[in-house]
Amino acid sequence: MSTNQNNLPAIISHCKEYGFIFPSSEIYDGLSAVYDYGQWGVELKKNIKDLWWKSMVYMHENIVGIDSAIFMHPTIWKASGHVDNFSDPMIDNLDSKKRYRVDHLIEGFVENLDAEKGAQIIADMELLLSKDDFDGLKNLIVNLGIKCPVSNTCNWTNVRQFNLMFSTQLGSVAEESDTIYLRPETAQGIFVNFLNVQKTGRMKIPFGIAQIGKAFRNEIVARGFIFRMREFEQMEMQFFVRPGTQKEWYEHWKETRMKWHLALGIPQEKYRFHDHVKLAHYADAACDIEYDFPMGFKEVEGIHSRTDFDLTQHQLYSKKKMQYFDNDIDEATGKAYGNYIPYVIETSIGLDRTILMVLSEAYTEEDLSTAEKQDSRVVLKFPIKIAPIKLAILPLMKKDGLAEIAKELMQSCSEHFFCFYEEKDSIGKRYRRMDALGTPFCVTIDHQTKEDGTVTIRYRDSMEQERIHMNDVKEVVMKAML
Ligand code: ATP
């Protein structure tokens, strides 16, 4: 029997206990909403990055990758609208002095109501947000009698906007310094390199530029473990298209990205699309792919039709032409399409949220009790291609030459996939430890191995065991990784 309900606290402690994710600066009591990835977390992260990169860049002839700097010219954030618009409506409680994002406060309140009433309140809230009606939002909070979870009072300030960008100083002497921002999204690094990549890569529209990198947001209420962090990683792709074709491409990328999610082995019913009612200042269509996290359906990826907003703004602010010359013939006019600023479809997925998604999906507590004995295990049922360790190599004992055989096997497999060697503890304990790390295959080397070259291979999910020849182990694992 397995349980997957409301298990966020269990996942958080499992991640810490087994070396996946630690609170940042823990020995100094931590830093709120910042996390460090441990030895297994970093492998999981790398495998997810590789999977995304492969599917976006290697599998599309017309998509290339870049790695732009985190620091960028401050005017970029003026042009992109982040200096003026990258803010969330917040409200403060005068008694607790706590600040809340208005949508989070209302969503938290709604969680305890029946579904129909809750949906009506969320619809009211979205309408007010779409009109930037701050007085209306305050009235909604007051009329619903929403209390501050800390002070338990309704003593609220007015609703105000707070910018989410972190700023810092460039230059060592204060007078010479210039305010710059830690990028709140990786997208702008792609836009400002649009022409560099297009020209040097001789890219023809439609084409895309992909990037994986850190982003920073001074989230006022950061919660949900690695769901909402102040420093996080995004995997973004901007796809440049001919104006007028953006609707088709938007639908194309919605479908393509959903296929990627389903290929993680996560069932369809755990995902849903959520169309934006309030469109960002740059978008003509937008939706989220939401996953059913332990705390309910929440955004894991955004797909946005960003129009020509960003490139037009950069053309305006930088005074450099952001145009593309399209020499394809327009059938309607019989002439080349000529110069234009391309439209953009963006796919933007949070790497850390993806990690939380696969952890939530993989984390399973199984009761293995029999009439004779009580037993249980925690197993992370990761898809094999993203599991941090693919194969554990376990000599039954160190002596009698078993360790040497195990090391030989380790050497022949390690250049193909990540293997883990362990000779301490009983085999049963070692298996359980590997289950907890999500290792799909364990092989045990015993005295029979010395005689006939066979090993016991144990499968994580079924816990079944069989004997195969040592020379076939690499093949079995590699086949399963495809
Ligand atoms: P939210 O509404 O949850 O704040 P958003 O709509 O502002 O997210 P986008 O700007 O569309 O998010 O960013 C794209 C992706 O980056 C999101 O789908 C999410 O996976 C990830 N992301 C955004 N903010 C954070 C954060 N603070 N911590 C972790 N991941 C984040």
Short mmCIF file of C-alpha atoms and ligand atoms in Angstrom, two decimals:
data_model
loop_
_atom_site.label_atom_id
_atom_site.label_comp_id
_atom_site.label_asym_id
_atom_site.label_seq_id
_atom_site.Cartn_x
_atom_site.Cartn_y
_atom_site.Cartn_z
CA MET A 1 0.00 0.00 0.00
CA SER A 2 1.30 3.45 -0.77
CA THR A 3 0.33 6.93 0.38
CA ASN A 4 0.96 10.15 -1.47
CA GLN A 5 -1.43 12.55 0.27
CA ASN A 6 -0.36 15.72 2.03
CA ASN A 7 3.16 14.50 2.47
CA LEU A 8 5.12 17.74 2.07
CA PRO A 9 6.58 17.67 5.62
CA ALA A 10 7.66 14.05 5.08
CA ILE A 11 9.26 14.96 1.73
CA ILE A 12 11.12 17.90 3.27
CA SER A 13 12.60 15.79 6.05
CA HIS A 14 13.40 12.94 3.65
CA CYS A 15 15.28 15.38 1.40
CA LYS A 16 17.36 16.58 4.32
CA GLU A 17 18.00 13.18 5.86
CA TYR A 18 19.08 11.60 2.59
CA GLY A 19 21.25 14.39 1.18
CA PHE A 20 18.95 15.86 -1.46
CA ILE A 21 18.17 19.38 -0.21
CA PHE A 22 19.35 21.31 2.86
CA PRO A 23 18.18 24.67 4.20
CA SER A 24 20.79 27.27 3.22
CA SER A 25 23.21 28.45 5.92
CA GLU A 26 21.73 25.94 8.32
CA ILE A 27 24.40 26.27 11.00
CA TYR A 28 23.46 29.96 11.21
CA ASP A 29 19.77 29.04 11.58
CA GLY A 30 19.09 29.18 7.84
CA LEU A 31 18.13 31.85 5.35
CA SER A 32 14.44 32.05 4.56
CA ALA A 33 13.38 30.55 1.20
CA VAL A 34 16.93 29.72 0.12
CA TYR A 35 18.06 26.09 -0.21
CA ASP A 36 21.21 24.14 -1.04
CA TYR A 37 21.22 20.96 -3.08
CA GLY A 38 23.18 18.11 -1.54
CA GLN A 39 25.02 15.24 -3.20
CA TRP A 40 21.92 13.46 -4.54
CA GLY A 41 19.83 16.58 -5.12
CA VAL A 42 22.49 17.95 -7.44
CA GLU A 43 22.43 14.75 -9.51
CA LEU A 44 18.64 14.85 -9.75
CA LYS A 45 18.81 18.49 -10.76
CA LYS A 46 21.45 17.84 -13.40
CA ASN A 47 19.47 14.95 -14.88
CA ILE A 48 16.32 17.09 -15.16
CA LYS A 49 18.32 19.92 -16.76
CA ASP A 50 19.83 17.46 -19.26
CA LEU A 51 16.41 16.01 -20.07
CA TRP A 52 14.98 19.46 -20.75
CA TRP A 53 18.01 20.61 -22.73
CA LYS A 54 17.98 17.47 -24.85
CA SER A 55 14.28 17.76 -25.60
CA MET A 56 14.45 21.47 -26.42
CA VAL A 57 17.86 21.94 -28.05
CA TYR A 58 19.06 18.57 -29.35
CA MET A 59 15.62 17.45 -30.56
CA HIS A 60 14.88 20.71 -32.41
CA GLU A 61 17.11 21.71 -35.31
CA ASN A 62 15.87 25.29 -35.00
CA ILE A 63 16.57 25.81 -31.29
CA VAL A 64 19.99 26.69 -29.87
CA GLY A 65 21.11 27.40 -26.32
CA ILE A 66 22.95 30.26 -24.65
CA ASP A 67 24.24 31.11 -21.18
CA SER A 68 23.93 34.83 -20.52
CA ALA A 69 25.28 36.67 -17.47
CA ILE A 70 23.15 37.28 -14.39
CA PHE A 71 24.24 40.91 -14.24
CA MET A 72 22.91 42.98 -17.10
CA HIS A 73 22.70 46.64 -18.01
CA PRO A 74 20.11 48.25 -15.71
CA THR A 75 18.26 49.82 -18.64
CA ILE A 76 17.24 46.32 -19.71
CA TRP A 77 14.91 46.13 -16.71
CA LYS A 78 13.50 49.55 -17.45
CA ALA A 79 12.82 48.51 -21.06
CA SER A 80 11.31 45.18 -20.08
CA GLY A 81 8.89 46.87 -17.70
CA HIS A 82 10.28 45.14 -14.59
CA VAL A 83 11.33 48.37 -12.85
CA ASP A 84 7.82 49.77 -13.15
CA ASN A 85 5.64 46.66 -13.21
CA PHE A 86 7.35 43.69 -11.58
CA SER A 87 5.44 43.96 -8.38
CA ASP A 88 2.75 42.15 -6.49
CA PRO A 89 -0.12 43.70 -4.55
CA MET A 90 0.69 43.33 -0.85
CA ILE A 91 -1.13 44.09 2.36
CA ASP A 92 0.31 44.52 5.86
CA ASN A 93 -1.27 43.58 9.15
CA LEU A 94 -0.75 46.46 11.57
CA ASP A 95 -0.69 44.26 14.67
CA SER A 96 1.68 41.49 13.59
CA LYS A 97 3.63 43.76 11.18
CA LYS A 98 3.52 40.82 8.74
CA ARG A 99 3.22 41.49 5.01
CA TYR A 100 1.22 39.24 2.70
CA ARG A 101 0.74 38.87 -1.01
CA VAL A 102 -2.95 39.60 -1.48
CA ASP A 103 -3.58 36.58 -3.71
CA HIS A 104 -1.82 34.24 -1.27
CA LEU A 105 -3.80 35.59 1.66
CA ILE A 106 -7.12 35.09 -0.12
CA GLU A 107 -6.11 31.68 -1.51
CA GLY A 108 -5.10 30.57 1.99
CA PHE A 109 -8.49 31.66 3.34
CA VAL A 110 -10.34 29.85 0.57
CA GLU A 111 -8.58 26.54 1.27
CA ASN A 112 -10.88 25.98 4.27
CA LEU A 113 -14.14 26.74 2.44
CA ASP A 114 -16.31 24.49 0.34
CA ALA A 115 -15.23 24.27 -3.30
CA GLU A 116 -18.09 26.25 -4.87
CA LYS A 117 -17.84 29.21 -2.49
CA GLY A 118 -14.05 29.16 -2.79
CA ALA A 119 -14.18 29.23 -6.59
CA GLN A 120 -16.48 32.26 -6.52
CA ILE A 121 -14.10 34.17 -4.23
CA ILE A 122 -11.10 33.30 -6.43
CA ALA A 123 -13.02 34.47 -9.51
CA ASP A 124 -13.86 37.77 -7.74
CA MET A 125 -10.22 38.17 -6.73
CA GLU A 126 -8.93 37.49 -10.27
CA LEU A 127 -11.30 40.06 -11.69
CA LEU A 128 -10.12 42.70 -9.20
CA LEU A 129 -6.47 41.81 -9.87
CA SER A 130 -7.03 42.08 -13.61
CA LYS A 131 -8.30 45.64 -13.11
CA ASP A 132 -5.57 46.57 -10.57
CA ASP A 133 -8.47 47.47 -8.27
CA PHE A 134 -6.58 47.72 -4.97
CA ASP A 135 -9.49 49.26 -3.03
CA GLY A 136 -11.71 46.43 -4.24
CA LEU A 137 -9.13 43.85 -3.09
CA LYS A 138 -8.92 45.44 0.35
CA ASN A 139 -12.74 45.46 0.60
CA LEU A 140 -12.83 41.79 -0.40
CA ILE A 141 -10.38 40.92 2.40
CA VAL A 142 -12.29 43.02 4.95
CA ASN A 143 -15.75 41.78 3.88
CA LEU A 144 -14.64 38.16 4.05
CA GLY A 145 -13.28 38.82 7.55
CA ILE A 146 -9.87 37.37 6.62
CA LYS A 147 -7.60 37.43 9.65
CA CYS A 148 -3.83 37.62 9.84
CA PRO A 149 -2.66 34.06 10.65
CA VAL A 150 -0.14 35.52 13.16
CA SER A 151 -2.06 38.23 15.07
CA ASN A 152 -5.52 36.81 14.35
CA THR A 153 -6.83 40.35 13.71
CA CYS A 154 -8.32 42.14 10.69
CA ASN A 155 -6.29 45.32 11.22
CA TRP A 156 -5.10 45.73 7.60
CA THR A 157 -3.32 48.53 5.73
CA ASN A 158 -4.35 49.50 2.22
CA VAL A 159 -3.18 47.26 -0.62
CA ARG A 160 0.09 48.46 -2.18
CA GLN A 161 2.50 47.29 -4.89
CA PHE A 162 6.02 46.03 -3.97
CA ASN A 163 8.76 45.42 -6.50
CA LEU A 164 10.26 41.94 -6.36
CA MET A 165 13.70 42.69 -7.85
CA PHE A 166 16.87 42.54 -5.76
CA SER A 167 19.23 45.41 -6.46
CA THR A 168 22.92 45.80 -5.79
CA GLN A 169 25.74 48.17 -6.59
CA LEU A 170 28.19 47.83 -9.48
CA GLY A 171 31.62 49.33 -8.76
CA SER A 172 33.63 49.45 -5.55
CA VAL A 173 33.29 53.12 -4.65
CA ALA A 174 29.84 54.31 -3.70
CA GLU A 175 29.99 57.50 -5.81
CA GLU A 176 30.99 55.58 -8.91
CA SER A 177 28.47 52.89 -8.32
CA ASP A 178 25.44 52.20 -10.37
CA THR A 179 22.37 50.28 -9.27
CA ILE A 180 22.00 46.97 -11.05
CA TYR A 181 19.53 44.14 -10.52
CA LEU A 182 19.83 40.43 -10.02
CA ARG A 183 17.82 39.14 -12.96
CA PRO A 184 14.27 38.12 -12.00
CA GLU A 185 13.97 35.94 -15.14
CA THR A 186 16.41 34.52 -17.65
CA ALA A 187 14.32 35.63 -20.64
CA GLN A 188 15.84 39.10 -21.03
CA GLY A 189 19.32 37.63 -21.52
CA ILE A 190 17.85 35.86 -24.55
CA PHE A 191 16.12 38.94 -25.98
CA VAL A 192 19.20 41.15 -25.81
CA ASN A 193 21.19 38.43 -27.61
CA PHE A 194 18.52 37.81 -30.21
CA LEU A 195 20.43 39.38 -33.10
CA ASN A 196 23.82 38.01 -32.01
CA VAL A 197 22.46 34.47 -32.13
CA GLN A 198 20.33 34.99 -35.22
CA LYS A 199 23.23 36.40 -37.22
CA THR A 200 26.06 34.16 -36.01
CA GLY A 201 23.86 31.04 -36.08
CA ARG A 202 22.28 32.04 -39.43
CA MET A 203 18.94 31.22 -37.83
CA LYS A 204 15.80 31.44 -39.93
CA ILE A 205 12.44 32.25 -38.40
CA PRO A 206 10.79 30.35 -36.75
CA PHE A 207 13.63 29.57 -34.33
CA GLY A 208 14.20 29.39 -30.62
CA ILE A 209 16.85 30.26 -28.03
CA ALA A 210 16.98 28.23 -24.82
CA GLN A 211 18.66 28.99 -21.52
CA ILE A 212 18.95 27.46 -18.06
CA GLY A 213 20.01 29.75 -15.25
CA LYS A 214 19.46 31.37 -11.90
CA ALA A 215 16.80 33.98 -11.28
CA PHE A 216 16.15 35.99 -8.14
CA ARG A 217 12.91 37.37 -6.71
CA ASN A 218 12.40 39.00 -3.36
CA GLU A 219 9.26 36.99 -2.72
CA ILE A 220 7.48 38.54 0.26
CA VAL A 221 5.84 35.36 1.37
CA ALA A 222 8.05 32.48 0.39
CA ARG A 223 6.58 29.11 1.28
CA GLY A 224 6.11 25.56 0.13
CA PHE A 225 9.76 24.42 0.48
CA ILE A 226 11.45 24.76 -2.95
CA PHE A 227 8.15 25.76 -4.57
CA ARG A 228 8.71 29.46 -3.91
CA MET A 229 12.31 30.50 -3.37
CA ARG A 230 14.19 33.79 -3.46
CA GLU A 231 17.00 32.29 -5.54
CA PHE A 232 15.90 29.66 -8.03
CA GLU A 233 16.60 28.29 -11.46
CA GLN A 234 14.56 28.58 -14.64
CA MET A 235 14.65 26.67 -17.89
CA GLU A 236 13.34 29.03 -20.53
CA MET A 237 12.97 29.00 -24.28
CA GLN A 238 11.96 31.98 -26.40
CA PHE A 239 10.62 31.02 -29.81
CA PHE A 240 10.70 33.78 -32.46
CA VAL A 241 7.91 33.66 -35.02
CA ARG A 242 6.43 35.67 -37.87
CA PRO A 243 3.79 38.18 -36.63
CA GLY A 244 0.32 36.76 -37.10
CA THR A 245 1.43 33.14 -36.56
CA GLN A 246 1.76 33.42 -32.78
CA LYS A 247 -1.58 31.75 -31.99
CA GLU A 248 -0.64 28.53 -33.82
CA TRP A 249 2.79 28.46 -32.20
CA TYR A 250 1.30 29.11 -28.78
CA GLU A 251 -0.94 26.05 -29.21
CA HIS A 252 2.00 24.06 -30.59
CA TRP A 253 4.17 24.80 -27.54
CA LYS A 254 1.34 24.12 -25.10
CA GLU A 255 0.98 20.67 -26.59
CA THR A 256 4.73 20.01 -26.89
CA ARG A 257 5.42 21.01 -23.32
CA MET A 258 2.55 18.93 -21.95
CA LYS A 259 3.98 15.92 -23.81
CA TRP A 260 7.31 16.52 -22.07
CA HIS A 261 5.59 16.51 -18.70
CA LEU A 262 3.71 13.32 -19.45
CA ALA A 263 6.93 11.66 -20.62
CA LEU A 264 8.12 11.99 -17.01
CA GLY A 265 5.66 9.18 -16.31
CA ILE A 266 3.30 11.48 -14.40
CA PRO A 267 -0.36 10.71 -15.20
CA GLN A 268 -2.48 13.18 -17.16
CA GLU A 269 -4.91 13.74 -14.27
CA LYS A 270 -2.09 15.22 -12.17
CA TYR A 271 -1.78 18.11 -14.67
CA ARG A 272 -4.08 20.81 -15.88
CA PHE A 273 -3.83 24.02 -17.92
CA HIS A 274 -4.80 27.26 -16.24
CA ASP A 275 -5.50 30.17 -18.60
CA HIS A 276 -4.52 33.59 -17.27
CA VAL A 277 -7.37 36.04 -16.77
CA LYS A 278 -5.03 38.89 -15.95
CA LEU A 279 -2.47 39.00 -18.74
CA ALA A 280 0.99 40.40 -18.02
CA HIS A 281 1.76 43.70 -19.73
CA TYR A 282 3.69 41.91 -22.50
CA ALA A 283 1.31 39.03 -23.31
CA ASP A 284 -1.59 38.43 -25.72
CA ALA A 285 -2.21 34.92 -24.36
CA ALA A 286 -0.82 33.00 -21.41
CA CYS A 287 -1.42 29.84 -19.46
CA ASP A 288 0.21 27.78 -16.75
CA ILE A 289 0.77 24.07 -16.64
CA GLU A 290 -0.28 23.18 -13.12
CA TYR A 291 0.65 20.03 -11.25
CA ASP A 292 -1.23 18.57 -8.32
CA PHE A 293 1.43 19.23 -5.64
CA PRO A 294 0.88 17.97 -2.06
CA MET A 295 -0.56 21.45 -1.37
CA GLY A 296 -2.91 21.31 -4.40
CA PHE A 297 -2.77 22.30 -8.08
CA LYS A 298 -0.06 24.95 -8.60
CA GLU A 299 1.97 26.36 -11.49
CA VAL A 300 5.07 24.52 -12.56
CA GLU A 301 5.49 26.07 -16.03
CA GLY A 302 4.25 29.17 -17.81
CA ILE A 303 3.61 29.40 -21.56
CA HIS A 304 3.29 32.96 -22.76
CA SER A 305 2.65 34.60 -26.07
CA ARG A 306 4.82 37.68 -25.46
CA THR A 307 4.02 39.46 -28.75
CA ASP A 308 6.84 41.74 -30.02
CA PHE A 309 6.83 43.62 -26.73
CA ASP A 310 10.32 42.80 -25.47
CA LEU A 311 12.20 43.27 -28.75
CA THR A 312 10.30 46.48 -29.50
CA GLN A 313 11.12 47.85 -26.07
CA HIS A 314 14.82 46.98 -26.45
CA GLN A 315 14.85 48.64 -29.86
CA LEU A 316 13.32 51.74 -28.29
CA TYR A 317 15.66 51.93 -25.28
CA SER A 318 18.90 50.76 -26.93
CA LYS A 319 18.23 52.57 -30.22
CA LYS A 320 19.52 49.45 -32.00
CA LYS A 321 17.37 47.80 -34.66
CA MET A 322 15.85 44.51 -33.49
CA GLN A 323 14.47 43.60 -36.89
CA TYR A 324 14.72 40.40 -38.82
CA PHE A 325 14.73 40.26 -42.62
CA ASP A 326 12.43 37.51 -43.86
CA ASN A 327 13.00 36.71 -47.55
CA ASP A 328 10.28 34.05 -47.71
CA ILE A 329 7.50 34.95 -50.13
CA ASP A 330 4.14 35.96 -48.70
CA GLU A 331 1.63 34.13 -50.91
CA ALA A 332 -0.98 36.82 -50.38
CA THR A 333 1.16 39.60 -51.83
CA GLY A 334 3.67 37.64 -53.90
CA LYS A 335 6.45 39.65 -52.20
CA ALA A 336 8.98 38.82 -49.49
CA TYR A 337 7.78 39.34 -45.93
CA GLY A 338 10.70 41.76 -45.51
CA ASN A 339 11.72 43.43 -42.25
CA TYR A 340 9.80 42.96 -39.04
CA ILE A 341 10.21 42.53 -35.31
CA PRO A 342 9.40 38.89 -34.55
CA TYR A 343 6.71 37.78 -32.13
CA VAL A 344 7.72 35.48 -29.30
CA ILE A 345 6.29 32.42 -27.61
CA GLU A 346 7.95 31.66 -24.30
CA THR A 347 8.05 28.40 -22.38
CA SER A 348 9.32 28.95 -18.86
CA ILE A 349 9.62 26.17 -16.34
CA GLY A 350 11.03 26.39 -12.82
CA LEU A 351 13.74 23.80 -12.31
CA ASP A 352 13.25 23.69 -8.54
CA ARG A 353 9.47 23.37 -8.92
CA THR A 354 10.05 20.52 -11.35
CA ILE A 355 12.25 18.87 -8.75
CA LEU A 356 9.50 19.26 -6.14
CA MET A 357 7.04 17.83 -8.66
CA VAL A 358 9.11 14.71 -9.36
CA LEU A 359 9.86 14.28 -5.65
CA SER A 360 6.14 14.54 -4.81
CA GLU A 361 5.33 12.01 -7.48
CA ALA A 362 8.15 9.64 -6.53
CA TYR A 363 7.84 9.73 -2.73
CA THR A 364 6.04 6.58 -1.61
CA GLU A 365 5.59 5.05 1.83
CA GLU A 366 4.91 1.34 1.53
CA ASP A 367 3.60 -0.94 4.22
CA LEU A 368 5.28 -4.32 3.72
CA SER A 369 3.98 -5.96 6.90
CA THR A 370 3.17 -9.63 6.89
CA ALA A 371 1.37 -11.75 9.47
CA GLU A 372 4.76 -12.51 11.03
CA LYS A 373 6.39 -9.14 11.01
CA GLN A 374 5.74 -5.41 10.73
CA ASP A 375 7.73 -3.75 7.97
CA SER A 376 7.66 -0.65 5.80
CA ARG A 377 9.85 1.28 3.41
CA VAL A 378 10.11 4.73 1.88
CA VAL A 379 10.97 4.54 -1.78
CA LEU A 380 11.52 7.31 -4.33
CA LYS A 381 10.10 5.91 -7.55
CA PHE A 382 11.92 8.27 -9.91
CA PRO A 383 11.81 7.60 -13.64
CA ILE A 384 15.09 5.81 -14.32
CA LYS A 385 16.43 8.52 -16.63
CA ILE A 386 16.39 11.12 -13.83
CA ALA A 387 17.26 8.92 -10.84
CA PRO A 388 20.44 10.32 -9.19
CA ILE A 389 22.07 6.90 -8.86
CA LYS A 390 21.33 4.35 -11.55
CA LEU A 391 23.07 1.34 -10.10
CA ALA A 392 24.26 0.37 -6.62
CA ILE A 393 27.04 -2.20 -6.52
CA LEU A 394 27.03 -4.12 -3.27
CA PRO A 395 29.55 -6.84 -2.43
CA LEU A 396 28.05 -9.20 0.13
CA MET A 397 31.26 -8.82 2.12
CA LYS A 398 34.55 -7.03 1.72
CA LYS A 399 36.75 -10.12 1.97
CA ASP A 400 37.19 -13.20 -0.21
CA GLY A 401 37.87 -11.06 -3.27
CA LEU A 402 34.22 -9.91 -3.54
CA ALA A 403 35.14 -6.24 -3.17
CA GLU A 404 37.63 -6.56 -6.04
CA ILE A 405 35.00 -8.02 -8.37
CA ALA A 406 32.57 -5.28 -7.36
CA LYS A 407 35.16 -2.58 -8.07
CA GLU A 408 35.78 -4.07 -11.51
CA LEU A 409 32.07 -3.90 -12.31
CA MET A 410 31.97 -0.37 -10.95
CA GLN A 411 34.78 0.66 -13.28
CA SER A 412 33.14 -0.80 -16.37
CA CYS A 413 29.79 0.89 -15.64
CA SER A 414 30.88 4.26 -14.23
CA GLU A 415 31.77 5.84 -17.54
CA HIS A 416 28.23 5.15 -18.82
CA PHE A 417 26.08 6.12 -15.83
CA PHE A 418 26.34 7.05 -12.18
CA CYS A 419 27.06 4.09 -9.89
CA PHE A 420 27.31 3.90 -6.14
CA TYR A 421 29.47 1.44 -4.25
CA GLU A 422 28.73 0.32 -0.69
CA GLU A 423 30.10 -2.51 1.39
CA LYS A 424 28.91 -1.53 4.91
CA ASP A 425 25.79 -2.96 6.67
CA SER A 426 23.58 -5.92 5.87
CA ILE A 427 22.29 -6.30 2.33
CA GLY A 428 18.71 -5.67 3.53
CA LYS A 429 19.70 -2.33 5.08
CA ARG A 430 21.65 -1.35 1.98
CA TYR A 431 18.65 -2.12 -0.25
CA ARG A 432 16.39 0.07 1.89
CA ARG A 433 18.88 2.91 1.76
CA MET A 434 19.01 2.66 -2.02
CA ASP A 435 15.17 2.64 -2.14
CA ALA A 436 15.19 5.86 -0.13
CA LEU A 437 17.58 7.43 -2.67
CA GLY A 438 15.49 6.18 -5.60
CA THR A 439 18.16 3.85 -7.05
CA PRO A 440 16.40 1.66 -9.63
CA PHE A 441 18.92 -1.23 -9.66
CA CYS A 442 21.09 -2.89 -7.03
CA VAL A 443 23.46 -5.74 -7.79
CA THR A 444 24.91 -7.97 -5.12
CA ILE A 445 28.21 -9.75 -5.63
CA ASP A 446 28.47 -12.97 -3.61
CA HIS A 447 30.47 -16.17 -3.55
CA GLN A 448 28.59 -17.62 -6.50
CA THR A 449 29.80 -14.66 -8.57
CA LYS A 450 33.32 -16.01 -8.15
CA GLU A 451 32.23 -19.36 -9.52
CA ASP A 452 29.95 -18.53 -12.44
CA GLY A 453 30.14 -14.73 -12.91
CA THR A 454 26.47 -14.17 -12.00
CA VAL A 455 25.15 -11.47 -9.65
CA THR A 456 21.79 -10.84 -8.01
CA ILE A 457 20.03 -7.86 -9.54
CA ARG A 458 17.24 -6.30 -7.48
CA TYR A 459 14.58 -4.03 -8.96
CA ARG A 460 13.56 -1.03 -6.84
CA ASP A 461 9.83 -0.87 -7.54
CA SER A 462 8.93 -4.56 -7.52
CA MET A 463 11.73 -5.55 -5.10
CA GLU A 464 12.07 -8.66 -7.25
CA GLN A 465 15.47 -10.25 -7.55
CA GLU A 466 17.02 -12.45 -10.22
CA ARG A 467 20.42 -13.73 -11.18
CA ILE A 468 22.01 -12.42 -14.33
CA HIS A 469 25.53 -12.52 -15.67
CA MET A 470 27.78 -9.73 -14.49
CA ASN A 471 28.60 -8.88 -18.10
CA ASP A 472 24.91 -8.11 -18.79
CA VAL A 473 24.44 -5.57 -15.97
CA LYS A 474 25.56 -2.54 -17.97
CA GLU A 475 23.23 -3.47 -20.83
CA VAL A 476 20.20 -3.90 -18.54
CA VAL A 477 20.69 -0.48 -16.95
CA MET A 478 21.41 1.33 -20.21
CA LYS A 479 18.35 -0.14 -21.88
CA ALA A 480 16.15 0.99 -18.99
CA MET A 481 17.55 4.54 -19.21
CA LEU A 482 16.32 5.06 -22.79
P1 ATP B 1 4.05 32.55 -9.40
O1 ATP B 1 2.70 33.03 -9.90
O2 ATP B 1 4.00 31.19 -8.76
O3 ATP B 1 4.78 33.57 -8.59
P2 ATP B 1 5.08 33.37 -11.90
O4 ATP B 1 3.88 33.28 -12.77
O5 ATP B 1 5.51 34.69 -11.40
O6 ATP B 1 4.97 32.33 -10.68
P3 ATP B 1 6.89 33.09 -14.08
O7 ATP B 1 7.36 34.48 -14.03
O8 ATP B 1 5.97 32.68 -15.17
O9 ATP B 1 6.28 32.66 -12.65
O10 ATP B 1 8.17 32.15 -14.03
C1 ATP B 1 8.25 30.93 -14.75
C2 ATP B 1 8.47 29.76 -13.82
O11 ATP B 1 9.52 30.03 -12.90
C3 ATP B 1 7.27 29.43 -12.95
O12 ATP B 1 6.35 28.62 -13.65
C4 ATP B 1 7.91 28.70 -11.81
O13 ATP B 1 8.07 27.33 -12.11
C5 ATP B 1 9.27 29.35 -11.68
N1 ATP B 1 9.29 30.29 -10.55
C6 ATP B 1 8.82 31.55 -10.53
N2 ATP B 1 9.01 32.11 -9.32
C7 ATP B 1 9.62 31.17 -8.56
C8 ATP B 1 10.09 31.15 -7.22
N3 ATP B 1 10.00 32.20 -6.43
N4 ATP B 1 10.67 30.00 -6.77
C9 ATP B 1 10.78 28.92 -7.56
N5 ATP B 1 10.37 28.89 -8.84
C10 ATP B 1 9.80 30.00 -9.35
#
